[in-house]
């Protein structure tokens, strides 16, 4: 027997507070990876479809849960209540509640199919091609038409369609920038595609969405959408040779230490080193972040990262370096100079 | 597995079918999915080997046709064994059980020869996708045949000791079900792997 | 003690299943609580990435294979023979074998938490850490060199054998051991859902077995089934895994649906509304369950045509599922509902399962799924289905059948505390996950940036998870109380309509003094058309033969983990020793006189 009516109040109360939570989420606040704050054609289309389906779901939820609550409130056993009629079923009702969901599903299925084909990943003519290659646990970006290679921060021109072609150098990863595009997996031996276009300049956050080992949580990325002229300036800088340090400067010392160090076994700096295991560092100083968009690109983070990367990013393939004191300062200064 | 409860045969069952036999049909259904998955894997990877040897360079259809014929004959022997046990003719029963097992052994011998020949020709388990899918698929089948042979020989020894009679016909029938199933699977493998290249 | 080790009595095996699965449920819950503790705030509380990855892998694996499936199996074992009017299952020793294999497989998997030193691993735990779904090629020797994944793939193969053996046993039991007059459409709905579940088990488990064997070849023998470096394709693993994995979802939920279909009629004092429709919709769900697997792979780039097909089939499943929900509400409607704990859990099941079902429709749509898959939104969805659905349904079954299984009544007062704490706790834990997911929080991450703005939601989730933990302790206390402060249960404490309530609580070892003859679907009830069945005699009119126990099932089962240990240590003699033990067990079993 249910004695205490307070039990019944708990459910609506909980639901109301949950809805309040929901409203806070959709309203203000800063949510850099929110799917509700779409800023590209692809993500907007998904958002619109989701809102459509969500509206149906809320309608069904309200009706069915209301029926359930009415049933248990109205038909509570009462002392001396009549014996219930042994109803075994009702054919018309069965047909009705088979057809009703079927009909609702048609309203969901049709826009779903349309969106599937709209978002199949093929950009219109004249799109900028970008190759994304997943690595444990960072992103390599290549612009085959511009002859640029960079890492973790993807620069794109606003207003231009982007054709992303992706694959993986090791395990499966998933490329996800919620405000711009739905996710897509990067799989070794396969090429997957997405296409999107954003008209708003700004920095968009993303991260790997397929479990890919120890530092899956630390495989983050940024997409930086820029106006044409700013993007062009970035391209020009990337295509230029790396900065040559001034004679006798601390950066030049750093360059010499870099040449002698283990760094060159894995990294590229055009003209200095040419290995492909880790990210291309030719213009690392111009990036806002390091280590898979994990830390701001500051002197302090670079110090800590070079000294002991695996302690900051579990499983990171870059071993702790023995560089210390003035040597480390010089290498950091050199890397920062590579704008 | 073989003889446990011939009492069960006398039990009332709702479907009128012996429970062990029904369980065996369910098991065979399950096995279909097992071999189905392996055959699908073989088909998915067909033609995707990066290096040779490739199927057409190495598969010996005449030899394997003989193995297939051998296995089909073993099914016939199995039918004769069951019929003999059912009518209580244990002399014939013993003979045909042994013949079935021996034909199974001949098939296994053929498979052993085939495998060692392929390895000699340079097709190992890890050489390419063809090698991996081929050995795992036909090897799984070979393991089933091996279990069948051991099972048949166990029945034969039981028969020699006079412990197998018409009362255990259901045991022999279930053994036969398994044996025929393993044969049918081979027909499918033979067709998919050897004939349709 | 010996009588428990050698038992072939379905009721004792049911209790063994229950307590073992409940222990694993507590372990899996503890893993969840550590996960939630780590995520209580951005950047965590110090659980390492490696440990966290082991915890979520083992949480999923444990809950699916060691807690939910075997908790359902506890009821299959104890209740099904009673509901169909049988003295035992069709193959009592096979049943014991299933249990021992399950127990040993579970222990084998969990031994990985302390096996590190044996492998010179430098840490205590070498638990599986590639996710319960073990996606290739992360599971390859190259990217997962330790024994972690080996524990996982060998453990799951062992557990698969237990499930398959039980599957054959229960298919035959239900089809073949029914009492006279118990036609198929007179079977209680729980028995029906069990039958469908077992058909799914015997068809789905061979597929995962093949996938695991191929993975084993890749890891142990250097093949390239899932490795692009040798031409293999990691996507094949996903197909094989989800071809098993999606039927597995229905293996987990259908028994709970069956329980709810028993509990609602009993406590509404009305027959199940639309019995045949409920049965057939279960069959339809099982069939469709085989055609939807690739909806787990919408982000993997299957192409628009495959995406459309699988989105369509997935949406179709919503129809029979919705039909079931409407029939349950129809059962309550017009009844005289008694709010026992069992009924509360059954109603809670419906209320929560609706939420899980609806969020499921939002990712049946392939494009919207691209924003949801692999985020906390999906974590919310599966927990509304598997916790809000399966676990609430199983709790309903525990409160409903505990008196039958032990002869002791659970405390209804503690039961209600348990129910409300669970319901509130699970909503606090799982509802905010919808939002943290849509705000960009991927799943399976041991740390997240404070800048994402999801810290508040995670805090609430953690509080909710600990509430569920407290609720489970209340339930545990309630179970233990029935030993220490027993309140004896009558034969039919709830006025149930099915055969298990026609015999004493707990049932005598032979179950029925005489096998009842069944004339209708609700044998113990007075309905318009018929009166209740005549009570069975209190003493058996003739002596009933009860099979003695057998050691062989356990001996055979012991061979399997020995083989697995041999494989794990790459030491062939141990594998062979295990095989010898198993073969000796099988021969002992086959030649043991065992009269039923």
PDB file of C-alpha atoms in Angstrom, chain C residues 295 322 581:
ATOM      1  CA  UNK C 295      23.086   1.924 -36.394  1.00  0.00           C
ATOM      2  CA  UNK C 322       5.589   1.107 -28.215  1.00  0.00           C
ATOM      3  CA  UNK C 581      40.469 -31.920 -17.742  1.00  0.00           C
TER       4      UNK C 581
END
